[in-house]
Tab-separated table of C-alpha atoms in Angstrom:
chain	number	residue	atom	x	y	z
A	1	UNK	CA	-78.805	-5.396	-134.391
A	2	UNK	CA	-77.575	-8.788	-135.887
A	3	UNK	CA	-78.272	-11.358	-134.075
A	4	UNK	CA	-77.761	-14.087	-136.139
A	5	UNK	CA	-75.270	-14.358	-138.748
A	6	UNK	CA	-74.961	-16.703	-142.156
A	7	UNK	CA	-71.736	-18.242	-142.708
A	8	UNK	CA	-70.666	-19.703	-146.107
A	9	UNK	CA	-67.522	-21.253	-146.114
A	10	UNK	CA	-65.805	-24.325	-147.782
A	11	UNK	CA	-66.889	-27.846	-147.016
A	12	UNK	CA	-63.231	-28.674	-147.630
A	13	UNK	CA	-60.442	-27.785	-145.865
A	14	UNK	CA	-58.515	-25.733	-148.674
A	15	UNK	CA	-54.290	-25.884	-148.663
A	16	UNK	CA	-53.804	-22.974	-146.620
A	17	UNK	CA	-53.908	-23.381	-142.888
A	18	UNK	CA	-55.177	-19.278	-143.128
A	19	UNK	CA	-58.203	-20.777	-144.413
A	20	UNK	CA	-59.005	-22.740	-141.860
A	21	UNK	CA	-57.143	-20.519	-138.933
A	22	UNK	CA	-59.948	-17.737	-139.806
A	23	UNK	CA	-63.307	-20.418	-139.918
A	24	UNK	CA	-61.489	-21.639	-136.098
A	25	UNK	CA	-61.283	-17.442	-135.231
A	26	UNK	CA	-64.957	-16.698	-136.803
A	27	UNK	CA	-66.911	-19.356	-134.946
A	28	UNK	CA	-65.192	-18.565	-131.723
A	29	UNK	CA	-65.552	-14.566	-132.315
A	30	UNK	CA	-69.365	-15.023	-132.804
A	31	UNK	CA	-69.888	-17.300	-129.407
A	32	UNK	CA	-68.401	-14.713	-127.675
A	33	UNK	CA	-70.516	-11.746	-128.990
A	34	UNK	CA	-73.817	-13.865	-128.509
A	35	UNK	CA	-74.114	-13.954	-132.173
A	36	UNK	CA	-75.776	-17.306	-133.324
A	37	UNK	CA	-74.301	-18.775	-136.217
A	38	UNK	CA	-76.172	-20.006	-139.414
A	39	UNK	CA	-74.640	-22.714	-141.869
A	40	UNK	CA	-74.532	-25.152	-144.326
A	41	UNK	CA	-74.816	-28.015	-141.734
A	42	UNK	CA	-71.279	-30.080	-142.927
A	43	UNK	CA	-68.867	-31.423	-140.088
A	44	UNK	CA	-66.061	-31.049	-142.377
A	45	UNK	CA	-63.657	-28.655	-143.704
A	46	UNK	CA	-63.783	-24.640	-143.314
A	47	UNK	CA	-67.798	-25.532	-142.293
A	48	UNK	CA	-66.759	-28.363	-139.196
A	49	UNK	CA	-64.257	-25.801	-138.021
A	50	UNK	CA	-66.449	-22.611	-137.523
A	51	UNK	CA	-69.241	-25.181	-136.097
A	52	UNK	CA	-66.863	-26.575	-133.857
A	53	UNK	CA	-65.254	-23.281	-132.852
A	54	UNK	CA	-68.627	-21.735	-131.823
A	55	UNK	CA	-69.797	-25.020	-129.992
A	56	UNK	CA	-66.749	-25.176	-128.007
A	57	UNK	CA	-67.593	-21.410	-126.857
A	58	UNK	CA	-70.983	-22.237	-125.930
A	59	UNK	CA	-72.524	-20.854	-128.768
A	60	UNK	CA	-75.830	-21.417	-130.992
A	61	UNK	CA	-75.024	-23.061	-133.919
A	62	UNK	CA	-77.872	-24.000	-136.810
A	63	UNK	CA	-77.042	-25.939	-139.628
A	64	UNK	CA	-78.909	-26.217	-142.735
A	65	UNK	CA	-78.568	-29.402	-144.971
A	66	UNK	CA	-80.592	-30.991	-148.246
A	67	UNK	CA	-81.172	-34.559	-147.922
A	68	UNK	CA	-79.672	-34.866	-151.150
A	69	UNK	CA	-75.733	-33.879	-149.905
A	70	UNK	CA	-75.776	-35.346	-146.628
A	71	UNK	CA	-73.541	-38.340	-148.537
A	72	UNK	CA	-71.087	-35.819	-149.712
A	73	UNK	CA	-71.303	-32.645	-147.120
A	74	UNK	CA	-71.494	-35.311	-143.641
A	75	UNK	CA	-73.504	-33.478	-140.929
A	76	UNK	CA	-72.757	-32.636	-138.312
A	77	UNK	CA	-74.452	-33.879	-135.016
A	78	UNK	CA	-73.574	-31.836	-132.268
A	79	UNK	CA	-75.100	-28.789	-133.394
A	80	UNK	CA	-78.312	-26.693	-131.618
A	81	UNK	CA	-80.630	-27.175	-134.700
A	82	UNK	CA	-79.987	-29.444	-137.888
A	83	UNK	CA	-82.609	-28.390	-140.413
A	84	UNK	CA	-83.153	-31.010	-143.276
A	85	UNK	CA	-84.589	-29.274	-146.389
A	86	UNK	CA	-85.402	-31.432	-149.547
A	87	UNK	CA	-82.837	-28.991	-151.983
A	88	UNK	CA	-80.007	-26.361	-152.196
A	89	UNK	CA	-83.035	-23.726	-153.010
A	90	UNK	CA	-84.703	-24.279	-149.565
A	91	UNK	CA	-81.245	-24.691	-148.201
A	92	UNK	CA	-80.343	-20.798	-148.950
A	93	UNK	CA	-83.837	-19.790	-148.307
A	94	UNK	CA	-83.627	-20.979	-145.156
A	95	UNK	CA	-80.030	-19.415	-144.279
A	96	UNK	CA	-81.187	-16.245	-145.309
A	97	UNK	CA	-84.205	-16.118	-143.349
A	98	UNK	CA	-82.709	-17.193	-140.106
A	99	UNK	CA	-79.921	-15.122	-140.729
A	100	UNK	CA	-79.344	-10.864	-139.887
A	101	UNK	CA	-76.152	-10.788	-141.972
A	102	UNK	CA	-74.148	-13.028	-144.820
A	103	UNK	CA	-70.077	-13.557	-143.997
A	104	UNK	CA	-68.581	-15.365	-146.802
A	105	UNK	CA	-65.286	-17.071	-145.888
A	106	UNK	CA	-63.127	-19.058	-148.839
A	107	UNK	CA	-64.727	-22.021	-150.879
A	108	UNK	CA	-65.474	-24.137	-153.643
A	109	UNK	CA	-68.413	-23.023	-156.189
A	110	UNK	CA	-70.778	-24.035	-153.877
A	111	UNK	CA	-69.418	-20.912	-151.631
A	112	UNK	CA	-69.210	-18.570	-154.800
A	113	UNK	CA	-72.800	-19.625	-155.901
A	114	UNK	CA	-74.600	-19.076	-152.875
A	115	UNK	CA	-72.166	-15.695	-152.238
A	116	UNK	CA	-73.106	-14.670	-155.667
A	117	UNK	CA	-76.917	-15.128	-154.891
A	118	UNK	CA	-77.160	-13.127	-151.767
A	119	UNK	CA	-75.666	-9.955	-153.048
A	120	UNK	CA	-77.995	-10.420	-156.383
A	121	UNK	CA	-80.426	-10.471	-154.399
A	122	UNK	CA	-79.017	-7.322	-152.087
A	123	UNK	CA	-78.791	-5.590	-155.677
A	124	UNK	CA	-82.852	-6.712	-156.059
A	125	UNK	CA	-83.579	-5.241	-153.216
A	126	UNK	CA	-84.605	-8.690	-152.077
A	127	UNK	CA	-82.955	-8.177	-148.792
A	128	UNK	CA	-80.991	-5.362	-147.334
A	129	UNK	CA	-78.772	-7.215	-144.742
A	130	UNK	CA	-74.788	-6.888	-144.865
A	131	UNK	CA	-72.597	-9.217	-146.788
A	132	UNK	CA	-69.166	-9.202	-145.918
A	133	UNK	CA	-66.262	-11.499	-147.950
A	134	UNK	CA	-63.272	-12.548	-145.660
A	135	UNK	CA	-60.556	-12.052	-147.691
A	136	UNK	CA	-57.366	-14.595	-146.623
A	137	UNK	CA	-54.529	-14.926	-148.836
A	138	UNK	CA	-56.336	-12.586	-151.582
A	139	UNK	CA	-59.065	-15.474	-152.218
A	140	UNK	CA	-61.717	-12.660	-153.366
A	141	UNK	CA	-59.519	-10.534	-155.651
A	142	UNK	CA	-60.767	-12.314	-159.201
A	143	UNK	CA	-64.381	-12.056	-157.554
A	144	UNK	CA	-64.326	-7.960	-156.787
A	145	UNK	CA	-62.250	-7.536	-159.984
A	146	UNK	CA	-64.983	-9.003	-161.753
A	147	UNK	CA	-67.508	-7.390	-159.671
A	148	UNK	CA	-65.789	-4.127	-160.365
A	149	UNK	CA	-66.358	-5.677	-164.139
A	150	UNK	CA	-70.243	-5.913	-163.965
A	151	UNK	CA	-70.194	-2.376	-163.135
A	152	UNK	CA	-67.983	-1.243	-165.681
A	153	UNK	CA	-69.746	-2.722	-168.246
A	154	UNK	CA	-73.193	-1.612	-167.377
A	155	UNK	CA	-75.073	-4.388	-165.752
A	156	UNK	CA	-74.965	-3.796	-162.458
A	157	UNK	CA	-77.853	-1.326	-161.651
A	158	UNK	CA	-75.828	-0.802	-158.201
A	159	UNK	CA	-72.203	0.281	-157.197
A	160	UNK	CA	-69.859	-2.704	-156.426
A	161	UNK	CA	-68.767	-1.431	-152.996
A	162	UNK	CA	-72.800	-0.813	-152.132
A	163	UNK	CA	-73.693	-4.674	-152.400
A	164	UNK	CA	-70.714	-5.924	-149.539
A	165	UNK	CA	-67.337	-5.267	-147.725
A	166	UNK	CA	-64.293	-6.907	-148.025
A	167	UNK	CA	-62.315	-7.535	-145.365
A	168	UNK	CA	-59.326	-8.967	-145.188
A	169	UNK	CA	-58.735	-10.449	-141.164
A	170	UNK	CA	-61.317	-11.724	-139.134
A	171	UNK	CA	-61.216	-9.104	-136.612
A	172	UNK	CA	-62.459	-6.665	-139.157
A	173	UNK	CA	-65.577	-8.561	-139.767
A	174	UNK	CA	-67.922	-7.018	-136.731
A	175	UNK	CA	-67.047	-3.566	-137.124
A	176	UNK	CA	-68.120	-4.059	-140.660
A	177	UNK	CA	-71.518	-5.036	-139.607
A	178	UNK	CA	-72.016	-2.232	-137.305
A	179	UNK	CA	-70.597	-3.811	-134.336
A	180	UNK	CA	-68.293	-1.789	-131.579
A	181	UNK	CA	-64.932	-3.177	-130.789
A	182	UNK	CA	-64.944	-5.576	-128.068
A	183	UNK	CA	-64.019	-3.608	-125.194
A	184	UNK	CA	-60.758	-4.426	-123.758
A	185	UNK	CA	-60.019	-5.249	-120.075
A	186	UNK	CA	-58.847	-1.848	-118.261
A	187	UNK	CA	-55.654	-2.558	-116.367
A	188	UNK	CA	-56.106	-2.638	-112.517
């Protein structure tokens, strides 16, 4: 059962109010299940919005920042938990082991690197927890056409569609981690 899940998302806000309309939808969707949420720690951006969303549901909310970005990724202090590592390494170790399941909504590189690492590792056999991408406006097209790539070409030891789901609303997101649709309120 996931009780915890990792969030990687933007530390900026992007130019498409989608963007940030499904970090506001993702944080608030995962307070209300219970589900605690797991990120990189920043106050800004896609990240401050899924914090904020969560907090303002009464949710648990750990963030995870190195002492090295805290001058570029500000942290944010209202959180549950702020963990300080000394790197990004520890930073994503940490995530991952706090975390039951990786949702990856739109970023910079930062987002793709640490996306990229998590389903390497899922291909590893490193961990075996889902990964789902949140795909608003198309953002992870290029990524599962060159996923779709690796395979192709033969370097993938592991079918594309095996390592993590793509979704493309938020409300898709649960179900693809094995949750049940929030039951709905039966008319009196």
């Amino acid at each position: 059962m996931t009780k915890s899940v990792c969030v990687f998302c933007g530390s900026a806000p992007g130019v498409y109010e989608e963007h940030m309309g499904a970090a506001v939808s993702l944080g608030t969707t995962l307070a209300s299940r219970g589900i605690q949420l797991v990120y990189g720690g920043a106050r800004a951006g896609l990240m401050g919005a899924v914090a904020d969303a969560a907090l303002a549901k009464g949710g648990r909310v750990v963030g995870v920042m190195p002492q090295a970005l805290e001058r570029y990724e500000v942290a944010h202090r209202g959180l549950t938990e702020l963990i300080w590592t000394a790197d990004l390494h520890e930073r994503k170790r940490k995530m991952a082991e706090r975390s039951d399941a990786f949702v990856v909504l739109p970023g910079g590189f930062g987002t793709l690197e640490e996306a990229l690492e998590v389903i390497s590792w899922r291909q590893m056999r490193i961990h075996d927890k889902p990964i789902v991408l949140v795909d608003t406006r198309g953002f992870f097209q290029p990524l599962v056409a060159l996923t779709e790539s690796v395979v192709k070409h033969g370097f993938s030891y592991a079918r594309a569609d095996a390592l993590f789901t793509v979704v493309s609303q938020v409300e898709q997101i649960l179900p693809a981690l094995g949750f049940e649709p929030t039951p709905r309120a039966v008319a009196e």
